[in-house]
PDB file of C-alpha atoms and ligand atoms in Angstrom:
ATOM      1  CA  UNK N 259      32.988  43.564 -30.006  1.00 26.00           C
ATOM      2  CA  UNK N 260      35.624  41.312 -28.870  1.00 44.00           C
ATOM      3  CA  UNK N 261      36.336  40.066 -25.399  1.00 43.00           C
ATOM      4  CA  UNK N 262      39.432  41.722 -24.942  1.00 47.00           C
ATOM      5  CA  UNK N 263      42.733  38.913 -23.980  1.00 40.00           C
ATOM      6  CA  UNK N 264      42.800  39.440 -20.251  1.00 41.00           C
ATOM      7  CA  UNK N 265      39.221  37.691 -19.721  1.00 41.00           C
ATOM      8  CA  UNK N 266      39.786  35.580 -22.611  1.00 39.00           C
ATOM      9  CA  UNK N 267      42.012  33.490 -19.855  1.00 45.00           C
ATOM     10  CA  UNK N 268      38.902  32.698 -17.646  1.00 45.00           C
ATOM     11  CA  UNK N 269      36.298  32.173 -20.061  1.00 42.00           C
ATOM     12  CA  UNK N 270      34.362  28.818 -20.344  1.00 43.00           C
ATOM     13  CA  UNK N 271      31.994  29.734 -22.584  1.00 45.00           C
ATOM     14  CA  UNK N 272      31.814  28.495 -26.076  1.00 47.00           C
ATOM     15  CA  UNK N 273      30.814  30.214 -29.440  1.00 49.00           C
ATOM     16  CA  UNK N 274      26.679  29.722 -28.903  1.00 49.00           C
ATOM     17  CA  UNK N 275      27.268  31.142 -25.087  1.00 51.00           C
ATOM     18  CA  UNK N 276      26.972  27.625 -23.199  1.00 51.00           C
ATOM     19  CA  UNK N 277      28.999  27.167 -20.676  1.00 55.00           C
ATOM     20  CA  UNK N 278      29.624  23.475 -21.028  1.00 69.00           C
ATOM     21  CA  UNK N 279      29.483  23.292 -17.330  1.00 77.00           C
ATOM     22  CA  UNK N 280      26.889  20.281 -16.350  1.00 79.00           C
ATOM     23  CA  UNK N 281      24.210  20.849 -13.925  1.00 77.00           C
ATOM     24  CA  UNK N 282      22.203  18.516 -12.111  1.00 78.00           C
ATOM     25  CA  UNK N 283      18.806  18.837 -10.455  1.00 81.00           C
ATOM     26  CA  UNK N 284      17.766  16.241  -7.793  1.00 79.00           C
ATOM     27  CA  UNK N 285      14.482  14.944  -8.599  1.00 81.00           C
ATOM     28  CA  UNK N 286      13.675  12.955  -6.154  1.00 85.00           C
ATOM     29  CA  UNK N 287      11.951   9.650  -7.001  1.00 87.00           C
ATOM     30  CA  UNK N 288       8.310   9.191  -5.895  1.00 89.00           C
ATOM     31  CA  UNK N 289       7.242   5.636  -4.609  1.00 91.00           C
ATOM     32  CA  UNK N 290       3.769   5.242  -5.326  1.00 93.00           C
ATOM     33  CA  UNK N 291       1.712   5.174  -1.894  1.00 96.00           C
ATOM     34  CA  UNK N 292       1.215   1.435   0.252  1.00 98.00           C
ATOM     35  CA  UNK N 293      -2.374   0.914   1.307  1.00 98.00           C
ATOM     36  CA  UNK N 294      -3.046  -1.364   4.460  1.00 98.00           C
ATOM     37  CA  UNK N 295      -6.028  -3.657   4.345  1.00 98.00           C
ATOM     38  CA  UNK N 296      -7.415  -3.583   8.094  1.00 98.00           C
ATOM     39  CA  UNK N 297      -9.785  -6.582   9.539  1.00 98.00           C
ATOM     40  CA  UNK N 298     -12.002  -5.822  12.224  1.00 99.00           C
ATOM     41  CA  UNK N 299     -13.176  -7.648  14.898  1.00 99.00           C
ATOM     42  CA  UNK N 300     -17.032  -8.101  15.688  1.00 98.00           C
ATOM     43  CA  UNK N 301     -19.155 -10.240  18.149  1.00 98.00           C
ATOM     44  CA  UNK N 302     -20.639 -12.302  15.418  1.00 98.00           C
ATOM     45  CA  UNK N 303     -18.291 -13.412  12.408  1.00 98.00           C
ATOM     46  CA  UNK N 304     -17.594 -17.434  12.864  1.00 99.00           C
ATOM     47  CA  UNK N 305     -14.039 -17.566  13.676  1.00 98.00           C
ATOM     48  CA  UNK N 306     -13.732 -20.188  10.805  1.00 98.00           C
ATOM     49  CA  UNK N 307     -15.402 -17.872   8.081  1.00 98.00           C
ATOM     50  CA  UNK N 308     -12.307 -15.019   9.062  1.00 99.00           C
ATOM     51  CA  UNK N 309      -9.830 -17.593   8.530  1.00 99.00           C
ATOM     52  CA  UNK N 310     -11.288 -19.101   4.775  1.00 98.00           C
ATOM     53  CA  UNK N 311     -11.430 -15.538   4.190  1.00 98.00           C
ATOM     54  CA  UNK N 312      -7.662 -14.955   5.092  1.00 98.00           C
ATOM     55  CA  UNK N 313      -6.864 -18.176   3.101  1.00 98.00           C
ATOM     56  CA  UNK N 314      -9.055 -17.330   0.119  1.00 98.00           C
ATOM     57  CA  UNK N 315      -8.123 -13.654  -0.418  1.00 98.00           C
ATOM     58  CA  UNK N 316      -4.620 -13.239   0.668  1.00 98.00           C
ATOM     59  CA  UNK N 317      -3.025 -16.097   0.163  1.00 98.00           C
ATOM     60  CA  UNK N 318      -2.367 -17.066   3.584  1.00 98.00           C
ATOM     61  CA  UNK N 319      -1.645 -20.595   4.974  1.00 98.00           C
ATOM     62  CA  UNK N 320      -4.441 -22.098   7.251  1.00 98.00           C
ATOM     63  CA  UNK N 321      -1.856 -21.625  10.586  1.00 98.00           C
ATOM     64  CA  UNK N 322      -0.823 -17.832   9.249  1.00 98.00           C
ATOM     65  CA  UNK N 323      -4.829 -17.088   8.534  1.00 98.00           C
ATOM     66  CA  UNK N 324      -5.695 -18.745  12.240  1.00 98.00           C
ATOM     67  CA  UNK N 325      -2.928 -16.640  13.689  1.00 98.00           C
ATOM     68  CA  UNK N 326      -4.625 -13.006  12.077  1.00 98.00           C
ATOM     69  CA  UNK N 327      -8.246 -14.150  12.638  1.00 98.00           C
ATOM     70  CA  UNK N 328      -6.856 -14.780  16.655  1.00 98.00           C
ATOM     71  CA  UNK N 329      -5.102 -11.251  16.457  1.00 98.00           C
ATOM     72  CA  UNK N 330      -8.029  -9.593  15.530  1.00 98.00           C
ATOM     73  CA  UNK N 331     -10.545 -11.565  17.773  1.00 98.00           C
ATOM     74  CA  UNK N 332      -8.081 -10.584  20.723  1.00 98.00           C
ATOM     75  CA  UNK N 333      -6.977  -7.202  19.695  1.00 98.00           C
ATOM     76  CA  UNK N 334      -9.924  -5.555  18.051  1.00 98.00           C
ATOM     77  CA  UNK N 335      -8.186  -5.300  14.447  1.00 98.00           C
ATOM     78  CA  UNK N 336      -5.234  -6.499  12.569  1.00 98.00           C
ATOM     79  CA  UNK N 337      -3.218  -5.558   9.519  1.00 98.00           C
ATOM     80  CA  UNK N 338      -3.543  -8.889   6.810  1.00 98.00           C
ATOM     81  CA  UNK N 339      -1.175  -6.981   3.674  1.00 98.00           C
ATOM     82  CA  UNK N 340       0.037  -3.733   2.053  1.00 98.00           C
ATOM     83  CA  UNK N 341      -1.117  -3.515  -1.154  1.00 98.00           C
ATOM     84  CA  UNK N 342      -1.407  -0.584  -4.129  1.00 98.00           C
ATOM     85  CA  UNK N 343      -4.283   1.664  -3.981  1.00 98.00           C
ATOM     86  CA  UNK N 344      -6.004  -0.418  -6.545  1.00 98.00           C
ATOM     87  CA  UNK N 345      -4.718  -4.226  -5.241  1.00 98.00           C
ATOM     88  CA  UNK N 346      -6.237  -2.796  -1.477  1.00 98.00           C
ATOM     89  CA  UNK N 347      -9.369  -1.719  -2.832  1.00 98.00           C
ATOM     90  CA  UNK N 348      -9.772  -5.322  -4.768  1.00 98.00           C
ATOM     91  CA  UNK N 349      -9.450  -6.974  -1.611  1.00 98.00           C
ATOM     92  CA  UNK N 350     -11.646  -5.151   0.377  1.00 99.00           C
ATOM     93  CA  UNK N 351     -14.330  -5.423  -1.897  1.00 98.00           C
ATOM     94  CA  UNK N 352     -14.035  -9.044  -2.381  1.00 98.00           C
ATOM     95  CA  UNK N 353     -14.089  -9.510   1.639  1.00 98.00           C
ATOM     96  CA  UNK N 354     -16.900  -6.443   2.178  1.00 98.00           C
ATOM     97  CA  UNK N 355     -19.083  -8.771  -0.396  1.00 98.00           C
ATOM     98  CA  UNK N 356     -18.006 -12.376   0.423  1.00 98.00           C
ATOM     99  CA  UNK N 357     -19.518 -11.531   4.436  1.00 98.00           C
ATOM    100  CA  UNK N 358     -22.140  -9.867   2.793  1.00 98.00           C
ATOM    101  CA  UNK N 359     -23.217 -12.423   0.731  1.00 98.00           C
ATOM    102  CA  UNK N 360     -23.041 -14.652   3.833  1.00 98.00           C
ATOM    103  CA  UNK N 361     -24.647 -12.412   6.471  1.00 98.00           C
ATOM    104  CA  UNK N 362     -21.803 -11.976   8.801  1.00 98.00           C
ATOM    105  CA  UNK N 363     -21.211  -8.089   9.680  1.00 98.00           C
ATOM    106  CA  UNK N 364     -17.550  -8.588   9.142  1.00 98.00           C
ATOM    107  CA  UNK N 365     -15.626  -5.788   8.262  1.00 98.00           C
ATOM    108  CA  UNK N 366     -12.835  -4.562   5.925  1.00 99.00           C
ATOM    109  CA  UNK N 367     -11.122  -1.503   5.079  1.00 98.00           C
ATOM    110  CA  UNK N 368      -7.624   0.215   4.043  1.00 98.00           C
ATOM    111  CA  UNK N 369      -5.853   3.482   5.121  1.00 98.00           C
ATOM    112  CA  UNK N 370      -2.846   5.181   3.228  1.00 98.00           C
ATOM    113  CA  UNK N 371       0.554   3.530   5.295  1.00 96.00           C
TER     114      UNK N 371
HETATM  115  N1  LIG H  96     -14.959 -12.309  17.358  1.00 97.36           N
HETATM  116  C1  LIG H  96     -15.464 -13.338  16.471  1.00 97.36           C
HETATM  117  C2  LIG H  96     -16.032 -14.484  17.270  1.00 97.36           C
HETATM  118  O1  LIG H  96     -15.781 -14.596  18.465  1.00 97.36           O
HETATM  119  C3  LIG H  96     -14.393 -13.863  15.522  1.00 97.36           C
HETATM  120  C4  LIG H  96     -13.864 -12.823  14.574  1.00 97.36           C
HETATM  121  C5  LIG H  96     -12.502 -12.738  14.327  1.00 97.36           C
HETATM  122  C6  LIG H  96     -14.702 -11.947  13.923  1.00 97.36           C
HETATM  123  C7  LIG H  96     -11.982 -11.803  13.448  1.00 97.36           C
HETATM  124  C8  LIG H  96     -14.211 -11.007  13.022  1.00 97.36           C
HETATM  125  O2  LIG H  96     -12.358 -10.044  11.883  1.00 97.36           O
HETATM  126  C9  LIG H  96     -12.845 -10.947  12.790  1.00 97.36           C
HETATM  127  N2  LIG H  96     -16.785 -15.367  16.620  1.00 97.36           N
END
């Protein structure tokens, strides 16, 4: 069969039937999920323990791990980074057994940002 000439005019397609018209479908890019590493406050910690803590496992300054530790004493918890799923759950588990080994009730954990 042949396409006869009058539609012959509008046709795109090419001998193996494609089109040759491009398509695109949106995928949308997926950021992995942020992880916040909570402190919370408790009647017992030494202030000075929170803040080597702070200093030792997140990098912070002595006057940025003083302000935190002051947050947290004042305001019950505190935010101290957004990390990866995996960086978050290093971090708590270095502070959940650095108070441990210590004997201060201090405690650490992340929720999904
Ligand atoms: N509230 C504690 C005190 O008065 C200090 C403290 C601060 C404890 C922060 C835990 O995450 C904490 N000694």
């Amino acid at each position: 069969m042949t396409t006869p000439l009058h539609m012959m005019a509008d046709r795109k397609d090419d001998a193996d039937g494609e089109s040759g018209v491009a398509t695109k479908t949106r995928t949308r890019t997926q950021r992995p999920p942020m992880y916040k590493v909570l402190l919370l406050n408790d009647d017992y910690t030494p202030m000075e323990f929170v803040v080597h803590i702070l200093e030792r496992f997140f990098g912070l300054s002595h006057a940025q791990a003083f302000e935190i530790m002051l947050t947290v004493h004042k305001k019950g918890l505190a935010v101290v980074g957004v990390f990866s799923f995996e960086v978050a759950e290093t971090k708590v588990a270095q502070v959940m057994d650095f108070a441990r080994r210590h004997q201060h009730p201090l405690q650490c954990t992340m929720e999904k940002e």
